[in-house]
Amino acid sequence: MSRKANQDWIEAIAEKAGAAPAEVLKNLSARGIHASPVAASPRHLLIRHLWFSGVKTGVPDPGAFNFDWPDLGRGLWAMVTDRNLRGKSSVIEVVKWLLRGRPSDGLQADVRSWLQQCRLRFALDNVDHEVRLESASPVSGRLVRILPQEEVTLGAFDGETAFEEVMSDFFLREFALDTVARWMGGAEDEGGRPVLHGWPSLSGAMFIGTNYSALLGDMPPDSGMTTPLMQMYLGLPWVSTLTAATTAEQGAKRDHEARERTRVAGAAGRQRRRDEIHAELLRKRAERDATPSDEQVRAQIAAKQAELGAASSEELGLRRRVDRAEEAVRMAEDAHSADRRELQTHIDSAAAGAVFRVLDPSCCPRCDTAITDDRRKREQVTHHCSVCGEPMEEESDEESIRAALEARAKASKSARDKASQMQGEEQTKLDAVQQRIDVLRRTISALSIRLADYDAWRRLDVEVAQLEARLQEAAFDPEPKSVEGPVAAVLKATVDEIRKRVQVLQHEILDEVSQEIVRYATRFGMSNLSSAVLKGNTHLHLTKGGSRTAFGKCTPGEKLRLKVAAVLAMIRVAERRHVGRHPGLLMIDSPGAQEVAREDLDQLIGGLEEVSKEFSHLQVFIAARSSEAVLSHVPSQRMRYAKGDAFLW
Amino acid sequence: MPARSPYRDAVRLLHILVTGAEPLTLPHVSGALGILRGEVKLHAYDFWIRNPDYLAEELLDLYVATGARRYLDQAEAILASEEPDIRRLPMIRFRFGAYERLDDTLALLKSRDLVRVTGNKSGVRVDEWDFLVMPRAYDLAAGIEVDFPVLSWYRERAALVHEVAGGRSGSALKNRQYQQADYAETELGGVIPSITPRVSARVRELKGRSGSV
């Protein structure tokens, strides 16, 4: 059956979580989550004999003491003093210490120091056991099982830790209890941690101290232990599984949250870094792009040099043409000058000839002989020179020669003008080309200087590349978004599945327990309580005098009676259904005089005396100051009573 | 080289003689009214008339030496009228100056009894020729001025050269001309070159300088 239930459990969770059953089993086993489908059957604890001895020091009545309370059995037992501070609570604390293996805060340091030897004999389902402290300080002793013919040492201990281990191990096994891990505080990075509650915590269901904040046990409500305690002692199947799964789920959730917080914080930091790098990258890119690259400059220079080459050869050609034009101008100029000179000469000569022709020679220029009239007349007739006798030429046509010479001069002038114009044109072209060359040279020179800036461009280019790499690196997310993943899904499915299983049964049981609480509380004098509803989360809703209220809002006296009623109700229902784990032992410490009204306590004790008889197994110890109610309801043989100023021990 | 014109040369020499001759204060046996002493002086005058660029340079020197603006203006006018090109009659360098035999031209003048050549003899050799300018020469020069205005340039130029010569002796003028660089560098027997570009530049420079003053 267990095997089958176990299988169903895993399969149901696997289906819910959408995971393979094998994977579910592996994950749950790894977290110590096991099936607990079997309801616990009650085991009964009965204190038979308490004995402790030691030496009191530093008090008004110092000296050896020896407290011995044998022959204890079922029913109501009381430790009564007329005055306060006469050792009632210490009796309960000693019992607590011996059962738990760990002293509670309630065990006063001076009392602890006085103790030398202690023994507690108890019956577990009619088998006697005894805790023996041979030394109280340091602790050493043994736990023995007392069989009819022999004693079996179940565990020997030497030291506080060993003592606690022996007692925990023994009772957890005997009561089939599981340690309960509860997550305390926030996430791990906020100081949260899982706290393992063992026997000392679980045993709290047997003790009612003076702190009434929680309905069950002696741990404060924020310990988260109240509900597990209730479920544990109700003995519901699957409870330990649910508790383990819930704790594992909480831990996983907190882990996930912590990882998420870390991741989100890291991601935000990385995003900031990326933004910074990106901004820097944009800046550097712009700066680099504004700086001409070497290639660009070289290309520009090459283009300009090609232009320069073309312009230079153009210049060379033009210079030749200008030279030729100049030569042509010079030649035309010379020709024109010659023509004009010739014209001038002709004009002068013609005039000079006219001057001299009218002047007849008067003598021979060679010999100075006078020219005779004879010779002059002969010249006029013969047209032979009167001086030398040579024939004289006719006057040439001066005017036509002059016209021809003038035409020549005009022609040569026009040739010169034309050559000069051509030269001017060629010179203009040459000047333009030379100006272009000049501009190109200056441009190339300026570009060459910018080549020196190439280092700056290179540096910026390298910086841009580095920033790009850094941006890429910063974009890498070392922690991808934490997904709760299959484990979280499995744990959640587990919690859901088990809670469902627990709740089905728990609901019925809590109904019964609630009714019993009303019944017992009424018996303890809360006559105006008409209904109680105990929730799965241990919240107790009440209807009192027609008004709805809750456990937390009750008076201390009511709280005390409700706490007792709750334990008795659980034990009662467990007995009826043969399900549950409460051992049937309840020790109630005396409430402070101011906190709980005298009458409330009397009503409680009166009720307890009656109801304890209804139980097949119930042992109740109550520590109280003496009162009519206590003294009348508890038989003297069931009571340790310190009268007057006396101490219980 | 343009064709030679003996009559034109005669007109030129006529004006040189009429302008350059010293008036004879005492009546001369020949009836001459003036005398130009020395063939060197005749050649010197002739050089400046035949080479207007060299005359312009001398005018610039005078301007620089005297500060008289008209020398600069005259030099500029000579260059502006392109005279160095049109009126130039190149001469050959010979020994210590420009030289050209003037016998043929002088013969033209002598045969018309415009000038008489006389020599100062030391022994049998004539050291220096003087030129006696006859009254007819003065009349002819005046008549040319009236009847042939196209030839007045020769008279005006002879007058300018005479002014530039400023009473310097023939050899002084010859030395002066000889100092002019291009002239000096001309090989013996070579044609004395034009210095027009250099003188033009100098005119511009001096004008710019005077303009800025």
mmCIF file of C-alpha atoms in Angstrom, chain B residues 7-122:
data_model
loop_
_atom_site.group_PDB
_atom_site.id
_atom_site.type_symbol
_atom_site.label_atom_id
_atom_site.label_comp_id
_atom_site.label_asym_id
_atom_site.label_seq_id
_atom_site.Cartn_x
_atom_site.Cartn_y
_atom_site.Cartn_z
ATOM 1 C CA TYR B 7 70.809 113.607 -99.063
ATOM 2 C CA ARG B 8 69.221 112.739 -95.754
ATOM 3 C CA ASP B 9 72.656 112.268 -94.210
ATOM 4 C CA ALA B 10 73.595 115.645 -95.665
ATOM 5 C CA VAL B 11 70.558 117.300 -94.096
ATOM 6 C CA ARG B 12 71.513 115.719 -90.736
ATOM 7 C CA LEU B 13 75.114 116.866 -90.913
ATOM 8 C CA LEU B 14 73.993 120.279 -92.098
ATOM 9 C CA HIS B 15 71.938 120.749 -88.989
ATOM 10 C CA ILE B 16 74.717 119.409 -86.743
ATOM 11 C CA LEU B 17 77.140 121.877 -88.249
ATOM 12 C CA VAL B 18 74.733 124.835 -88.186
ATOM 13 C CA THR B 19 73.690 124.060 -84.597
ATOM 14 C CA GLY B 20 77.025 122.885 -83.210
ATOM 15 C CA ALA B 21 79.296 125.482 -84.784
ATOM 16 C CA GLU B 22 80.679 128.287 -82.721
ATOM 17 C CA PRO B 23 79.934 131.603 -84.276
ATOM 18 C CA LEU B 24 83.024 133.253 -85.648
ATOM 19 C CA THR B 25 83.338 136.603 -83.947
ATOM 20 C CA LEU B 26 85.952 137.880 -86.341
ATOM 21 C CA PRO B 27 85.287 137.906 -90.055
ATOM 22 C CA HIS B 28 86.862 134.882 -91.710
ATOM 23 C CA VAL B 29 88.665 135.054 -95.036
ATOM 24 C CA SER B 30 86.336 132.474 -96.450
ATOM 25 C CA GLY B 31 83.267 134.359 -95.397
ATOM 26 C CA ALA B 32 82.292 131.497 -92.994
ATOM 27 C CA LEU B 33 80.084 132.491 -90.074
ATOM 28 C CA GLY B 34 80.728 129.603 -87.728
ATOM 29 C CA ILE B 35 83.168 126.826 -87.030
ATOM 30 C CA LEU B 36 82.807 123.311 -85.597
ATOM 31 C CA ARG B 37 86.087 122.110 -84.289
ATOM 32 C CA GLY B 38 87.130 118.574 -84.737
ATOM 33 C CA GLU B 39 85.725 115.573 -86.562
ATOM 34 C CA VAL B 40 85.357 113.770 -83.195
ATOM 35 C CA LYS B 41 82.766 116.255 -82.066
ATOM 36 C CA LEU B 42 80.912 115.856 -85.344
ATOM 37 C CA HIS B 43 80.883 112.081 -84.869
ATOM 38 C CA ALA B 44 79.762 112.444 -81.243
ATOM 39 C CA TYR B 45 76.820 114.635 -82.198
ATOM 40 C CA ASP B 46 75.984 112.291 -85.048
ATOM 41 C CA PHE B 47 76.051 109.250 -82.689
ATOM 42 C CA TRP B 48 73.410 110.705 -80.381
ATOM 43 C CA ILE B 49 71.189 111.718 -83.279
ATOM 44 C CA ARG B 50 71.459 108.317 -84.910
ATOM 45 C CA ASN B 51 70.961 106.446 -81.633
ATOM 46 C CA PRO B 52 68.039 108.039 -79.780
ATOM 47 C CA ASP B 53 68.169 105.385 -77.005
ATOM 48 C CA TYR B 54 71.705 106.426 -76.064
ATOM 49 C CA LEU B 55 70.624 110.062 -76.096
ATOM 50 C CA ALA B 56 67.685 109.194 -73.857
ATOM 51 C CA GLU B 57 70.040 107.546 -71.412
ATOM 52 C CA GLU B 58 72.243 110.614 -71.372
ATOM 53 C CA LEU B 59 69.140 112.707 -70.708
ATOM 54 C CA LEU B 60 68.312 110.438 -67.760
ATOM 55 C CA ASP B 61 71.838 110.900 -66.415
ATOM 56 C CA LEU B 62 71.382 114.615 -66.753
ATOM 57 C CA TYR B 63 68.074 114.410 -64.980
ATOM 58 C CA VAL B 64 69.640 112.459 -62.167
ATOM 59 C CA ALA B 65 72.545 114.926 -62.007
ATOM 60 C CA THR B 66 70.529 118.126 -62.260
ATOM 61 C CA GLY B 67 67.023 117.140 -61.159
ATOM 62 C CA ALA B 68 65.684 119.069 -64.173
ATOM 63 C CA ARG B 69 62.391 117.417 -64.959
ATOM 64 C CA ARG B 70 62.444 118.299 -68.652
ATOM 65 C CA TYR B 71 65.347 115.884 -69.276
ATOM 66 C CA LEU B 72 63.209 113.063 -67.921
ATOM 67 C CA ASP B 73 60.224 114.219 -69.974
ATOM 68 C CA GLN B 74 62.370 114.444 -73.113
ATOM 69 C CA ALA B 75 63.769 110.967 -72.552
ATOM 70 C CA GLU B 76 60.292 109.629 -72.080
ATOM 71 C CA ALA B 77 59.048 111.383 -75.224
ATOM 72 C CA ILE B 78 61.897 109.882 -77.271
ATOM 73 C CA LEU B 79 60.993 106.399 -76.137
ATOM 74 C CA ALA B 80 57.256 106.970 -76.536
ATOM 75 C CA SER B 81 57.671 108.084 -80.160
ATOM 76 C CA GLU B 82 59.492 104.870 -80.906
ATOM 77 C CA GLU B 83 62.348 106.947 -82.255
ATOM 78 C CA PRO B 84 64.965 104.421 -81.157
ATOM 79 C CA ASP B 85 63.388 102.029 -83.644
ATOM 80 C CA ILE B 86 62.414 104.332 -86.443
ATOM 81 C CA ARG B 87 65.188 106.899 -86.465
ATOM 82 C CA ARG B 88 68.031 104.636 -85.505
ATOM 83 C CA LEU B 89 70.928 104.489 -87.881
ATOM 84 C CA PRO B 90 73.316 101.890 -86.507
ATOM 85 C CA MET B 91 77.022 102.680 -86.354
ATOM 86 C CA ILE B 92 80.075 100.543 -86.131
ATOM 87 C CA ARG B 93 82.370 100.751 -83.120
ATOM 88 C CA PHE B 94 85.880 101.674 -84.139
ATOM 89 C CA ARG B 95 88.734 102.259 -81.789
ATOM 90 C CA PHE B 96 87.478 104.641 -79.162
ATOM 91 C CA GLY B 97 84.043 105.522 -80.465
ATOM 92 C CA ALA B 98 81.397 105.262 -83.045
ATOM 93 C CA TYR B 99 82.713 105.892 -86.446
ATOM 94 C CA GLU B 100 81.581 106.234 -89.930
ATOM 95 C CA ARG B 101 83.341 107.879 -92.722
ATOM 96 C CA LEU B 102 81.496 111.058 -93.472
ATOM 97 C CA ASP B 103 83.541 112.013 -96.559
ATOM 98 C CA ASP B 104 80.750 111.329 -99.051
ATOM 99 C CA THR B 105 78.211 113.301 -97.126
ATOM 100 C CA LEU B 106 80.641 116.144 -96.481
ATOM 101 C CA ALA B 107 81.385 116.183 -100.214
ATOM 102 C CA LEU B 108 77.704 116.848 -100.877
ATOM 103 C CA LEU B 109 77.872 119.834 -98.527
ATOM 104 C CA LYS B 110 81.233 121.003 -99.798
ATOM 105 C CA SER B 111 80.152 120.908 -103.480
ATOM 106 C CA ARG B 112 77.244 123.229 -102.621
ATOM 107 C CA ASP B 113 79.677 125.427 -100.703
ATOM 108 C CA LEU B 114 77.785 124.924 -97.472
ATOM 109 C CA VAL B 115 80.825 123.896 -95.502
ATOM 110 C CA ARG B 116 84.493 124.068 -95.950
ATOM 111 C CA VAL B 117 86.869 121.652 -94.347
ATOM 112 C CA THR B 118 90.128 122.980 -93.004
ATOM 113 C CA GLY B 119 92.900 121.246 -91.209
ATOM 114 C CA ASN B 120 95.417 122.222 -88.512
ATOM 115 C CA LYS B 121 98.545 120.794 -89.840
ATOM 116 C CA SER B 122 101.594 119.866 -87.742
#
